[in-house]
Coordinates of C-alpha atoms and ligand atoms in Angstrom, one line a residue:
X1 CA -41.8 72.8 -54.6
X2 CA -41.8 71.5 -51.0
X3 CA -42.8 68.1 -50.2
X4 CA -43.4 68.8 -46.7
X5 CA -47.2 69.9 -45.9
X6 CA -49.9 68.7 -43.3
X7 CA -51.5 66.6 -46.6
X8 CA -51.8 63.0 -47.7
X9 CA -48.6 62.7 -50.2
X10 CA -48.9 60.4 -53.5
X11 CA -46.1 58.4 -52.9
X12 CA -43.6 58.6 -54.7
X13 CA -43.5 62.4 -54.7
X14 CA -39.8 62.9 -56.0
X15 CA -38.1 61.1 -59.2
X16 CA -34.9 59.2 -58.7
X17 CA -32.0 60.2 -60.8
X18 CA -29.2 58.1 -60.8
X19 CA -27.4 58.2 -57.3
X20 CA -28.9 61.1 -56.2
X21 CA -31.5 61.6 -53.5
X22 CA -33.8 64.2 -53.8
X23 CA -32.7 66.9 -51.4
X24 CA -36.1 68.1 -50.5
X25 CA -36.2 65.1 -48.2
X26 CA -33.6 67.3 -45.9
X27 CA -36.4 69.5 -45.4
X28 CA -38.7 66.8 -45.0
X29 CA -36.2 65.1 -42.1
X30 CA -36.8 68.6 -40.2
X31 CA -40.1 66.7 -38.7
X32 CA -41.4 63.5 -38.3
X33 CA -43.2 61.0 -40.4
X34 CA -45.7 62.6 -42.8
X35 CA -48.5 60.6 -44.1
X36 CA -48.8 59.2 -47.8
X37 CA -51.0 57.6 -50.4
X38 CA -49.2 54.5 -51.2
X39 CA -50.1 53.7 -55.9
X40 CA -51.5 50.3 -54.1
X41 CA -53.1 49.8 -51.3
X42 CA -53.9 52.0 -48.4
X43 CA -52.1 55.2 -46.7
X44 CA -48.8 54.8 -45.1
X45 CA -46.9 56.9 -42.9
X46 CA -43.0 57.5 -44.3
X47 CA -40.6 57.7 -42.3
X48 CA -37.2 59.0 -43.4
X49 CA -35.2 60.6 -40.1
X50 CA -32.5 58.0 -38.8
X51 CA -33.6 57.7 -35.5
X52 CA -37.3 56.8 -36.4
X53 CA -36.0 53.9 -39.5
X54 CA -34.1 52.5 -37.0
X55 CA -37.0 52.1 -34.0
X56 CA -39.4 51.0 -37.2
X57 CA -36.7 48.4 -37.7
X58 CA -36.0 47.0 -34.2
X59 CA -39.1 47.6 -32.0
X60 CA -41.1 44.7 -31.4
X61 CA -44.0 47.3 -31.5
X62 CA -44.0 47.1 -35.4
X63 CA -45.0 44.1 -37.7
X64 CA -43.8 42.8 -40.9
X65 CA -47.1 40.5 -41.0
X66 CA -49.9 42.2 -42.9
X67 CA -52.7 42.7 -40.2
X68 CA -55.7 40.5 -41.5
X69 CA -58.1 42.4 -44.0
X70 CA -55.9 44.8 -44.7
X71 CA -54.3 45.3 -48.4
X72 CA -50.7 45.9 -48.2
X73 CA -49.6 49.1 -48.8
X74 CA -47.1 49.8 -51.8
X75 CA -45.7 51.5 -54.5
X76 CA -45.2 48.9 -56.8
X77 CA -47.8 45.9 -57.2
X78 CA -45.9 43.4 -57.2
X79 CA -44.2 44.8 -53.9
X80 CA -46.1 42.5 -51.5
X81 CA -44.4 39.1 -52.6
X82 CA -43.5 38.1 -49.5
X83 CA -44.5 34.8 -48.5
X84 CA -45.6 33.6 -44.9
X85 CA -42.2 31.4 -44.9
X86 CA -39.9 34.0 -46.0
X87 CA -37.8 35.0 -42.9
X88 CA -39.4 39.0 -44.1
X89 CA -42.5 38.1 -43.7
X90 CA -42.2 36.5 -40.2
X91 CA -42.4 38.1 -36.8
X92 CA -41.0 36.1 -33.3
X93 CA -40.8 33.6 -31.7
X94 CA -41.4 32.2 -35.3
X95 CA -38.6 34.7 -36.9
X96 CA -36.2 34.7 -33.7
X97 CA -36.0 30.8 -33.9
X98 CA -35.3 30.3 -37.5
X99 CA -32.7 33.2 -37.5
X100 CA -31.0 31.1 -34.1
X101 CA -30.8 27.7 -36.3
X102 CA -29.8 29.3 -39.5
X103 CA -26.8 32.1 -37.6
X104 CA -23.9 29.5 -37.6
X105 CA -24.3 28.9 -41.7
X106 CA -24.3 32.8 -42.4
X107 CA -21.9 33.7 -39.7
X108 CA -19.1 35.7 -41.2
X109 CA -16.7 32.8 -40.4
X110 CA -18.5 30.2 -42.8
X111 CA -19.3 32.6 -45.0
X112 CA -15.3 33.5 -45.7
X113 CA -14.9 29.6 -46.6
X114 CA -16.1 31.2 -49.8
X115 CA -13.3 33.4 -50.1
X116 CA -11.5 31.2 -52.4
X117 CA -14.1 30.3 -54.4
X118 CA -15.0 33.7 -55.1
X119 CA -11.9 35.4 -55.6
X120 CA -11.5 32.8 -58.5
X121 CA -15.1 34.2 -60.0
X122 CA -13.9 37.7 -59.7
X123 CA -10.6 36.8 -61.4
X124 CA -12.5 35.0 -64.0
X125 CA -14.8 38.0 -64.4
X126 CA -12.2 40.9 -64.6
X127 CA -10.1 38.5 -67.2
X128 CA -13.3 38.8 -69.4
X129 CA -13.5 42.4 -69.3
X130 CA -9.4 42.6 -70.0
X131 CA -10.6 40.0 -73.1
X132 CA -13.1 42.8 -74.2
X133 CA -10.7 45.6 -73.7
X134 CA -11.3 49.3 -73.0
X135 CA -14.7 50.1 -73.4
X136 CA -16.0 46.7 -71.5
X137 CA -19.1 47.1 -70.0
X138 CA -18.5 46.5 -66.2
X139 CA -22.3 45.6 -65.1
X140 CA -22.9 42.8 -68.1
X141 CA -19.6 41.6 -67.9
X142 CA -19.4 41.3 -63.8
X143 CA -22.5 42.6 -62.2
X144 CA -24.5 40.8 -64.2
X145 CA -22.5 37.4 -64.2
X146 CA -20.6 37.3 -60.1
X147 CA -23.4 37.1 -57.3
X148 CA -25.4 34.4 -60.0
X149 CA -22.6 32.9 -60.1
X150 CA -21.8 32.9 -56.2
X151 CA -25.5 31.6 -55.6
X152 CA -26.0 28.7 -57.8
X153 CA -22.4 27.5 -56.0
X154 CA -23.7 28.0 -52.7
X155 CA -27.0 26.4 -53.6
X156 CA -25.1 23.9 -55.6
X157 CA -27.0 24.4 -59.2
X158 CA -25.1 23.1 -62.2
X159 CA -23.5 26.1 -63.5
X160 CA -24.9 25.5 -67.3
X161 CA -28.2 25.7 -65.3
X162 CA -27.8 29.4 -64.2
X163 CA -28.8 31.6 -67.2
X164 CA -32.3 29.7 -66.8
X165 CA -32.3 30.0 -63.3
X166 CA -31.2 34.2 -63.5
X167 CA -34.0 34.3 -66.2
X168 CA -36.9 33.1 -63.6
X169 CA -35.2 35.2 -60.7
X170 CA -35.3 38.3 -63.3
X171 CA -38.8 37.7 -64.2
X172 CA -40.6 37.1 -61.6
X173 CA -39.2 39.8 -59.4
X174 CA -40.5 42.4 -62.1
X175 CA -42.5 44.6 -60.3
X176 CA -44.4 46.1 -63.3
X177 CA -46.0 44.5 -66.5
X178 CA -48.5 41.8 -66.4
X179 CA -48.8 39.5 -64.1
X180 CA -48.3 35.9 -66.0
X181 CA -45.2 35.3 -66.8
X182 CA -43.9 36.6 -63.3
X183 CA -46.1 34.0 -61.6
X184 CA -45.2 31.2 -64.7
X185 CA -41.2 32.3 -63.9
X186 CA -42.1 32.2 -59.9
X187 CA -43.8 28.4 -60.4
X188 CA -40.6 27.3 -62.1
X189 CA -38.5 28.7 -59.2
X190 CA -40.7 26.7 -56.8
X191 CA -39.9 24.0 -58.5
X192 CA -36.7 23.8 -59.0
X193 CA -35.7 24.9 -55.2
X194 CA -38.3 22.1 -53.9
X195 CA -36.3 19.6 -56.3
X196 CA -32.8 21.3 -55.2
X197 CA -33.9 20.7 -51.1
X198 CA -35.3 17.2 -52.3
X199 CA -31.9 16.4 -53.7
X200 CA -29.7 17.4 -50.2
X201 CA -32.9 15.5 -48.0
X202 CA -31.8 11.9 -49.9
X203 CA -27.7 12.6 -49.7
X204 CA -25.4 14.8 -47.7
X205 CA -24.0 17.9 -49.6
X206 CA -21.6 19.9 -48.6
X207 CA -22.6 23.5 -49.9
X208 CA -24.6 26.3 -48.2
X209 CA -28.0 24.6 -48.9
X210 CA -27.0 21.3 -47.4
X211 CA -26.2 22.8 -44.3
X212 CA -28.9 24.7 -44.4
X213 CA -30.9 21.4 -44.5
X214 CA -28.5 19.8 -41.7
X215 CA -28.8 22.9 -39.5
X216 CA -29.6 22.5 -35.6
X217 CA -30.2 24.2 -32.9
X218 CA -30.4 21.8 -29.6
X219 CA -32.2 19.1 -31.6
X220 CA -34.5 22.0 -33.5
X221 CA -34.4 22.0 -37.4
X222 CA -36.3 23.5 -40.3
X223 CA -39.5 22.7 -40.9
X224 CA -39.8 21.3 -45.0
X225 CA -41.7 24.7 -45.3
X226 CA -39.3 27.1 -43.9
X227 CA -36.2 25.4 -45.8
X228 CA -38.1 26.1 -48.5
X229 CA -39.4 30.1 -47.6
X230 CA -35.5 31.0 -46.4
X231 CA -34.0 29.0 -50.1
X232 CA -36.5 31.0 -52.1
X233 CA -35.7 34.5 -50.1
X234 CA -31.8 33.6 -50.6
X235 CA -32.4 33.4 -54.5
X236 CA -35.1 36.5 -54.1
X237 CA -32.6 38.5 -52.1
X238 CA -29.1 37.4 -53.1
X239 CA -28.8 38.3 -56.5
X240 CA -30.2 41.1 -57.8
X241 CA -29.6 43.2 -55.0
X242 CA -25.7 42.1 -55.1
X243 CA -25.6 42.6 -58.9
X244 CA -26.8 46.4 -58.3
X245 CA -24.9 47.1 -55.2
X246 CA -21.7 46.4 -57.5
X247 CA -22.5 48.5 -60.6
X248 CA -23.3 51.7 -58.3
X249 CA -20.3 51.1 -56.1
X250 CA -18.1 51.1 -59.3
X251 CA -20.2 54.2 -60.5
X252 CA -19.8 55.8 -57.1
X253 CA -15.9 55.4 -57.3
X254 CA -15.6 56.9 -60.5
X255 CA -18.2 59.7 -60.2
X256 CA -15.9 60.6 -56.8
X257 CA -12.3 60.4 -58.4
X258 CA -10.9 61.8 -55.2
X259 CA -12.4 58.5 -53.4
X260 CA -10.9 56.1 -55.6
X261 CA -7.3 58.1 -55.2
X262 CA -7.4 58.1 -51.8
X263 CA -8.0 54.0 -51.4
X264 CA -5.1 53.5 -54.8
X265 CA -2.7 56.1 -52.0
X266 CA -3.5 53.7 -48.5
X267 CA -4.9 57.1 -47.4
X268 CA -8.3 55.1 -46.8
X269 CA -8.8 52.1 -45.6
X270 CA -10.8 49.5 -47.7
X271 CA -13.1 48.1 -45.4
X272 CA -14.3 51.4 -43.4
X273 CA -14.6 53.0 -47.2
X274 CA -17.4 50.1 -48.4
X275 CA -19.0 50.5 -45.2
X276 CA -19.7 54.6 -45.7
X277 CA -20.6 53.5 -49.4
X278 CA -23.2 51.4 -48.2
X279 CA -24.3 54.0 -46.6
X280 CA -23.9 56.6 -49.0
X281 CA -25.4 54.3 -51.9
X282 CA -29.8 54.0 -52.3
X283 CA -29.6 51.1 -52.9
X284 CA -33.5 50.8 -53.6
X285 CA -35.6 53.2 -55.6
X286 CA -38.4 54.9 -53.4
X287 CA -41.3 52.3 -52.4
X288 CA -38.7 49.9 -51.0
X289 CA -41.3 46.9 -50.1
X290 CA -40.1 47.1 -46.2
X291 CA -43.0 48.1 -44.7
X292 CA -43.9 47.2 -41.1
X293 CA -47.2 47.9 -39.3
X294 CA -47.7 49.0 -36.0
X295 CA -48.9 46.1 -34.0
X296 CA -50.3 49.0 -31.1
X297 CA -50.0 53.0 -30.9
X298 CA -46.6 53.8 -31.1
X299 CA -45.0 57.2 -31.1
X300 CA -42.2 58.8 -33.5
X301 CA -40.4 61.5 -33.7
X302 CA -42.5 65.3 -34.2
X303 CA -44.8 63.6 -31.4
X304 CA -46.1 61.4 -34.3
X305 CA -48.3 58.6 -33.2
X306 CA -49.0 55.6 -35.2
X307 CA -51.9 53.7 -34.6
X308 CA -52.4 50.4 -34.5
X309 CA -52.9 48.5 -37.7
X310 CA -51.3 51.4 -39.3
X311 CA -48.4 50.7 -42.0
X312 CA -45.5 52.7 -42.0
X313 CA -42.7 53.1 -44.8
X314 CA -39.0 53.3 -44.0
X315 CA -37.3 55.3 -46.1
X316 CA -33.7 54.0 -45.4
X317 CA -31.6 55.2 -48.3
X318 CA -32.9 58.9 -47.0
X319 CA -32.3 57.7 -43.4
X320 CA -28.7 56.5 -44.4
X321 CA -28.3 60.4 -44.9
X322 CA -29.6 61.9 -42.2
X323 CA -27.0 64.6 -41.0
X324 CA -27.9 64.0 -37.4
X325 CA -26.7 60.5 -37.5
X326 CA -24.0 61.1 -40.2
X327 CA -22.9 65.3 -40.0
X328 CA -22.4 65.9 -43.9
X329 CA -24.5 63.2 -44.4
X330 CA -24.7 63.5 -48.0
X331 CA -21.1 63.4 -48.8
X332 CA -19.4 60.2 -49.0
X333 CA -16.2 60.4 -46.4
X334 CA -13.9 57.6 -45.7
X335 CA -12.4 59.0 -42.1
X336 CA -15.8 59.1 -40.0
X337 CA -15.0 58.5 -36.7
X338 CA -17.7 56.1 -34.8
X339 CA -20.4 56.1 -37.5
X340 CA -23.9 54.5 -35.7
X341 CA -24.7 51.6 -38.6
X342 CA -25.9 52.6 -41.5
X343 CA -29.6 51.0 -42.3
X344 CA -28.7 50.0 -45.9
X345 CA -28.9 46.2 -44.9
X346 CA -31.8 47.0 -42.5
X347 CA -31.1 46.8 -38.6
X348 CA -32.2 44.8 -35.9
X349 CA -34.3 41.3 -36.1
X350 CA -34.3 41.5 -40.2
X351 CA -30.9 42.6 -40.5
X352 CA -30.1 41.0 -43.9
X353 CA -28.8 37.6 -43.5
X354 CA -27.0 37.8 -46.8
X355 CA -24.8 40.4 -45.6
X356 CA -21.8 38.8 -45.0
X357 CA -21.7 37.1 -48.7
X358 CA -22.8 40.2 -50.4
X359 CA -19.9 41.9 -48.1
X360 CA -17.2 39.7 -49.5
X361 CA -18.3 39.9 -53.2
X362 CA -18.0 43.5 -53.0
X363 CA -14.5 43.8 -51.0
X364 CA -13.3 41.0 -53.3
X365 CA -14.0 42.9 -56.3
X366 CA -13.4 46.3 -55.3
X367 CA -9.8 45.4 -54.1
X368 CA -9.2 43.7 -57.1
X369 CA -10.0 46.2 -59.5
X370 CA -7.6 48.8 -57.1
X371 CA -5.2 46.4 -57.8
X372 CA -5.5 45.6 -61.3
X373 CA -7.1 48.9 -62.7
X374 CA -5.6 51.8 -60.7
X375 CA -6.0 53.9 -64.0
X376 CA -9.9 52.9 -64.0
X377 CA -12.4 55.4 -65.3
X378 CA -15.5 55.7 -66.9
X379 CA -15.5 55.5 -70.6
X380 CA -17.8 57.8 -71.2
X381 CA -19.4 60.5 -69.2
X382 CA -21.6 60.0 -66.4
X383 CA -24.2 61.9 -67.5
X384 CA -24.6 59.7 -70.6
X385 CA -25.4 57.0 -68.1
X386 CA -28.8 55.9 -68.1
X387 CA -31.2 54.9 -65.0
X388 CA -34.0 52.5 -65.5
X389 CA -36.5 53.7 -63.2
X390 CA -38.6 50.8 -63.3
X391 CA -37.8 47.9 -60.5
X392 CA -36.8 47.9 -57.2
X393 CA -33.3 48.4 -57.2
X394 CA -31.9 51.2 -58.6
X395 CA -29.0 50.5 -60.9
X396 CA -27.7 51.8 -64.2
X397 CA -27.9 49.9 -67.4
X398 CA -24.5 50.0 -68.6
X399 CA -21.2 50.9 -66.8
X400 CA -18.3 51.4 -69.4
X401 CA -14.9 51.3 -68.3
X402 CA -11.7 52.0 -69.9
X403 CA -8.3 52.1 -68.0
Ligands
LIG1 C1 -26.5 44.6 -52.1 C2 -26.9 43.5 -51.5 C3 -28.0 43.4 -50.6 C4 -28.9 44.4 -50.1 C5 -28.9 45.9 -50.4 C6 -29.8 43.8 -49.2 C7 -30.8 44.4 -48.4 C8 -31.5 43.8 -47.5 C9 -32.4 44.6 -46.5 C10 -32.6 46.1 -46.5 C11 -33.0 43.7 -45.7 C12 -34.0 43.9 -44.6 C13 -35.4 44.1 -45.1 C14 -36.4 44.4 -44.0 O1 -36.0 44.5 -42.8 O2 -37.6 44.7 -44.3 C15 -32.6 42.3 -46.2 C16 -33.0 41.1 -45.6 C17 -32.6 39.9 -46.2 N1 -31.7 39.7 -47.1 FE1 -30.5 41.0 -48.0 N2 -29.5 42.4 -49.2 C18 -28.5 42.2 -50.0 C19 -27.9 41.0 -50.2 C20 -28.4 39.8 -49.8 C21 -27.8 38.5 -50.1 C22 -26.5 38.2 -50.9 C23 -28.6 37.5 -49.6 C24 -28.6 36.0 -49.6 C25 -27.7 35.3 -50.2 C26 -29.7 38.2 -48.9 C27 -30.8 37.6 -48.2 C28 -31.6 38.3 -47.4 C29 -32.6 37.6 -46.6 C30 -32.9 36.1 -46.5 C31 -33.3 38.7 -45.8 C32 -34.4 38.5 -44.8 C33 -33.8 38.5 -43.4 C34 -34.9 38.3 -42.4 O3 -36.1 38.7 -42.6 O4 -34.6 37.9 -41.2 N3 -29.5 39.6 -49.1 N4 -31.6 42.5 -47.2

C-alpha cells in the first residue's frame, strides 16, 4: 500500500515493529509534508524529510504554545501534558531566558561531575546482572533501575524513596487507560517536587536541584513557578526516555553483531558510534507529542505552505533517516564523515537539556559492558522479543543476555 496520496491520512498509518521504521516513509520523504487526521484533536501536517524537522525545530515561525481555542492535535490523549511552565511548552523571550539561567547547571562540564557517581551505579547495576547470571534480563536489571537511580541523586530523593517516586512517574505518563490514577500519580508528583524545592529554598544543597534553585543569570533567577515546571519536566523527561534509550541501544548492538565487533576491535570509535545510534535508534513510537504550530504562513519543502495556526508533526525518528542528510540512511555506520546532527534530541531552542546526562549514562554503560562482556549476546532470539506498542517510547519488554 502507499501512504503517500493527495488525502487526509489517519495518523498513525504504519505499525511500529521493534526498531524498525516503516520503509514506506522513504517514499513518503520523496515530497513534502502531507496532511493527517491526528486520533485527538484536529488535522496536522507531518513532516518527516530532514531538512523540513529541522526548520520545524529552529524557526521562530513555529510555536510550541497551543494557539487559543484550538485542541491540541495528537495521537495519544494524554499527549498534550505539557504544562505552561515546562521549558516545552514555552516560546521566547520566556524560553530563551530560562534556558540562559539554567545552561551553566546542564553544561557538559557540570554534568561530568556525575561521572563518578554514575560509573559506581553502573558497576553496581552490571554486578547484579553477573549475581543473576546468564539469562539476566538487561532492561529490569539496568534500564529499569540506572537513570531512576541517577535522578533521584541529582534531585537529592532518599534512595528508599525511588520505587514510589518511579511508580508516580510510570503512571502518570501513561498515555492510554483512564484518566484517574494518571492525574492521582501526577498530584503526588506535584507534591512531592513542591516539598523537594521547599526543602533546598530553607538550606543550601549541593545536588543538581539546589543549583537549580541558586541559579543566576546577572541578578535573574527562577521564578517559584518555573523551578517547579523545569523540576517536573526533568523527572517527566529524564527517566523513561533514558531507561528506553538503553534497552534499544543494547538491542541494537546485538541485533548488528558486526557493530559490536567492530567497537570490542578499536576499529570504531565509542563516542562517534552512540552518536550514529542515536540517530539510527526511534526512539519514540509515531505521535511523538512534539508538535509546533505555525505562528504565520510558512513554507516547506514540495512548495508546502503552512498556515497560520496550523499544527505540524515532526516526525524525527523518520527524519534521523533521511538519505539526503545521512546517504544509507537506514544503515547504522560508525565511520560517517561530517554527519549534520541528528534530530533524536530535537535541534535548536528545545534541544533537550537532558542531553548531556542521558549521554554519559549511555557511554558509561555501553563501555562498560565492552569491557566486561565482550562475549555479550542475546539469550534468545530477537524475534522472540516482544514490543509493547502502547506508550510513547518505544522499548522492548525484556532484553535477555547471556555472555
Ligand atoms: C534517551 C533519552 C532522551 C531522549 C530521547 C530525549 C528527547 C528529547 C527531545 C526530542 C526533546 C525536544 C522536544 C521538542 O523539541 O519538542 C527533549 C527536550 C527536553 N528533555 Fe530530553 N530526552 C532524553 C533525556 C532527557 C533527560 C535525561 C532529561 C533530564 C534529566 C531530559 C529533559 C528534557 C527537558 C527538560 C526538555 C525540554 C527542553 C526545552 O524545552 O527547552 N531529557 N528531550
Amino acid at each position: 500500500m502507499s501512504v503517500v496520496s493527495d488525502q487526509v491520512l489517519q495518523y498513525p498509518f504504519v505499525h511500529d515493529d521493534g526498531l524498525e521504521v516503516d520503509r514506506r516513509y522513504a517514499e513518503m520523504q520523496t515530497r513534502g509534508p502531507v496532511r493527517v487526521q491526528m486520533a485527538y484533536g484536529g488535522p496536522a501536517w507531518l513532516a518527516t524529510r530532514y531538512a523540513d524537522v529541522r526548520t520545524i525545530y529552529s524557526d521562530r515561525r513555529f510555536s510550541r504554545v497551543l494557539p487559543a481555542g484550538t485542541e491540541a492535535s495528537n495521537a495519544f490523549r494524554g499527549a498534550s501534558l505539557v504544562e505552561p511552565t515546562f521549558p516545552l511548552g514555552m516560546d521566547p523571550p520566556q524560553h530563551t531566558r530560562l534556558r540562559r539561567i539554567t545552561a551553566p547547571v546542564f553544561s557538559p562540564r557540570q554534568i561530568r561531575t556525575l561521572t563518578d557517581d554514575v560509573q559506581a551505579l553502573v558497576d553496581e547495576r552490571l554486578d547484579e546482572m553477573v549475581e543473576q547470571g546468564p539469562g539476566a534480563d538487561f532492561h529490569t536489571v539496568v534500564s529499569w533501575e540506572l537513570p531512576i537511580a541517577v535522578l533521584v541523586g541529582i534531585l537529592g530523593i532518599p534512595r528508599p524513596e525511588a520505587p514510589m517516586f518511579r511508580e508516580w512517574v510510570r503512571t502518570s505518563s501513561e498515555p492510554i487507560g483512564p484518566a484517574e490514577p494518571r492525574l492521582e500519580a501526577y498530584g503526588h508528583m506535584r507534591a512531592y517536587v513542591a516539598s523537594l524545592i521547599a526543602l533546598r529554598r530553607a538550606e543550601h544543597h549541593d545536588d543538581l536541584l539546589g543549583l537549580l534553585v541558586d541559579a543566576r543569570d546577572e541578578g535573574d533567577r527562577l521564578t517559584e513557578e518555573e523551578l517547579f515546571g523545569l523540576t517536573l519536566s526533568l523527572v517527566a523527561g529524564g527517566f523513561h526516555t533514558t531507561t528506553m534509550q538503553l534497552s534499544n541501544t543494547v538491542v541494537a548492538l546485538m541485533t548488528h553483531r558486526e557493530r559490536w565487533q567492530e567497537l570490542l576491535d578499536g576499529r570504531a570509535e565509542l563516542g562517534p558510534a552512540l552518536e550514529e545510534l542515536w540517530r539510527w535508534i526511534p526512539s519514540f513510537h509515531y505521535g511523538s507529542p512534539m508538535t509546533r504550530w505555525a505562528r504565520e504562513d510558512v513554507e516547506l519543502s514540495g512548495g508546502v505552505v503552512v498556515r497560520a495556526g496550523e499544527a505540524v508533526l515532526p516526525e524525527q525518528a523518520v527524519a534521523n533517516r533521511d538519505e539526503a542528510a545521512f546517504p544509507n540512511g537506514w544503515e547504522i555506520d560508525f565511520h560517517r564523515v561530517d554527519p549534520p546532527p541528528h534530530l533524536a534530541l530535537g535541534f535548536g531552542e528545545h534541544l533537550c537539556m537532558g542531553l548531556h546526562l542521558a549521554k554519559l549514562q549511555l557511554e558509561l554503560t555501553v563501555r562498560t559492558l565492552l569491557r566486561r562482556f565482550p562475549t555479550l549476546e542475546l539469550a534468545v532470539p530477537a524475534d522472540q522479543i516482544s514490543w509493547p506498542v502502547h506508550g510513547f517510547l518505544r522499548s522492548p519488554d525484556a532484553v535477555p543476555l547471556t555472555w
